[in-house]
Amino acid sequence: MQPPLVLFDLDNTLVDRRGTLAGWAAEFTAQHGLEDGDQANVLGMVAERAYPSTFEAIRTRYRLPVSTAELWRAYCTDIAALVSCQAGVLNGLEELRAAGWRVGVATNGAADIQRAKLRATGISERVDGVFVSEEADARKPQTRHFALAAARCGTVLGDGTWMVGDNPANDIGGGRSAGLRTIWIGNGRSWPPNVPGPDHVVPHARAAIDLLLLYSVDHTGTAA
């Protein structure tokens, strides 16, 4: 029997993307001499989707005298310097692996920035594998995304696979469609009405880890 596998989303699950971006946007607008009102616009553009094309749009809109490539490199460096993962979560990832779990990260986004965050926080050293959507053009909620993430962990999707994330559609809906058990990180929100719910709802990633640790290493889909 293969060991149980848990896949974690990255942004707003293992790390606080919202808070990190807010701090970055304040620094970015000050550095480039933009108006106070521009901060919300820049934040909104990057929060929606952070790719080099996003920074091409920002460069054009605000007529910045630097290249898109320079803006993107600076963004990856700056975010890596700002982002953090709570010690309890990092310890929890190690606890899961010690308990016999395979642990992976399944995240949408650009490979440059997502892997920079994983290295900077120490998450990459504490998981068995990482899959970023840009690396094979497979985005959550596509089942192929979860399958590729499992492969990066040296295993396959099965009855003992869980998905933990904050996005109702990408993480929970996608995980359910792939046949996975799901844990939703509520972050103080209520589950959307008229949408099939997750198996469990918890306030943060450490609580999800504690829940998973309650299951036996050789579980077959039932609680220990």
mmCIF file of N, CA, C and O in Angstrom, residues 3 7 24 42 45 76 84 89 105 121 130 137 172 174 199 203 214:
data_model
loop_
_atom_site.group_PDB
_atom_site.id
_atom_site.type_symbol
_atom_site.label_atom_id
_atom_site.label_comp_id
_atom_site.label_asym_id
_atom_site.label_seq_id
_atom_site.Cartn_x
_atom_site.Cartn_y
_atom_site.Cartn_z
ATOM 1 N N PRO A 3 2.108 5.089 0.627
ATOM 2 C CA PRO A 3 1.908 5.995 1.764
ATOM 3 C C PRO A 3 0.888 7.073 1.422
ATOM 4 O O PRO A 3 0.699 7.409 0.249
ATOM 5 N N LEU A 7 -1.275 17.207 -0.635
ATOM 6 C CA LEU A 7 -0.828 18.312 -1.478
ATOM 7 C C LEU A 7 -1.335 19.615 -0.875
ATOM 8 O O LEU A 7 -2.520 19.745 -0.571
ATOM 9 N N TRP A 24 4.576 44.813 -0.531
ATOM 10 C CA TRP A 24 5.358 45.019 -1.751
ATOM 11 C C TRP A 24 4.808 46.193 -2.559
ATOM 12 O O TRP A 24 5.591 47.022 -3.065
ATOM 13 N N VAL A 42 -1.916 49.002 -8.806
ATOM 14 C CA VAL A 42 -0.795 48.074 -8.984
ATOM 15 C C VAL A 42 -1.048 46.796 -8.186
ATOM 16 O O VAL A 42 -0.855 45.683 -8.687
ATOM 17 N N MET A 45 -3.641 44.600 -9.927
ATOM 18 C CA MET A 45 -3.144 43.934 -11.130
ATOM 19 C C MET A 45 -2.286 42.725 -10.785
ATOM 20 O O MET A 45 -2.428 41.653 -11.374
ATOM 21 N N CYS A 76 10.427 39.292 -8.166
ATOM 22 C CA CYS A 76 10.757 37.981 -7.603
ATOM 23 C C CYS A 76 11.693 38.111 -6.414
ATOM 24 O O CYS A 76 11.517 37.442 -5.381
ATOM 25 N N SER A 84 7.019 34.902 4.207
ATOM 26 C CA SER A 84 7.455 34.032 5.300
ATOM 27 C C SER A 84 6.425 32.925 5.495
ATOM 28 O O SER A 84 5.284 33.026 5.057
ATOM 29 N N VAL A 89 4.008 25.868 10.939
ATOM 30 C CA VAL A 89 3.670 25.205 9.684
ATOM 31 C C VAL A 89 4.890 24.455 9.147
ATOM 32 O O VAL A 89 4.783 23.299 8.712
ATOM 33 N N VAL A 105 3.599 20.297 -2.786
ATOM 34 C CA VAL A 105 2.986 21.604 -3.038
ATOM 35 C C VAL A 105 2.441 21.587 -4.457
ATOM 36 O O VAL A 105 3.151 21.225 -5.402
ATOM 37 N N THR A 121 11.275 30.687 2.011
ATOM 38 C CA THR A 121 10.578 30.332 3.251
ATOM 39 C C THR A 121 11.092 29.046 3.878
ATOM 40 O O THR A 121 10.801 28.756 5.037
ATOM 41 N N VAL A 130 7.290 19.477 -5.668
ATOM 42 C CA VAL A 130 6.570 20.717 -5.971
ATOM 43 C C VAL A 130 6.171 20.697 -7.437
ATOM 44 O O VAL A 130 6.977 20.338 -8.308
ATOM 45 N N ASP A 137 1.984 23.724 -18.130
ATOM 46 C CA ASP A 137 0.713 24.278 -18.618
ATOM 47 C C ASP A 137 -0.474 23.449 -18.135
ATOM 48 O O ASP A 137 -1.331 23.031 -18.910
ATOM 49 N N ILE A 172 -10.435 23.102 -3.743
ATOM 50 C CA ILE A 172 -11.434 22.175 -3.219
ATOM 51 C C ILE A 172 -12.240 21.532 -4.352
ATOM 52 O O ILE A 172 -12.358 20.306 -4.428
ATOM 53 N N GLY A 174 -11.423 21.401 -7.539
ATOM 54 C CA GLY A 174 -10.490 20.627 -8.348
ATOM 55 C C GLY A 174 -10.072 19.345 -7.656
ATOM 56 O O GLY A 174 -9.974 18.286 -8.284
ATOM 57 N N ASP A 199 -14.276 18.238 2.757
ATOM 58 C CA ASP A 199 -14.414 17.251 3.836
ATOM 59 C C ASP A 199 -14.244 17.902 5.198
ATOM 60 O O ASP A 199 -14.893 17.507 6.162
ATOM 61 N N PRO A 203 -9.148 26.855 10.169
ATOM 62 C CA PRO A 203 -8.812 28.275 10.027
ATOM 63 C C PRO A 203 -7.468 28.554 9.376
ATOM 64 O O PRO A 203 -7.263 29.621 8.805
ATOM 65 N N LEU A 214 -3.878 13.125 12.778
ATOM 66 C CA LEU A 214 -4.776 12.246 13.514
ATOM 67 C C LEU A 214 -5.041 10.939 12.760
ATOM 68 O O LEU A 214 -5.557 9.990 13.323
#
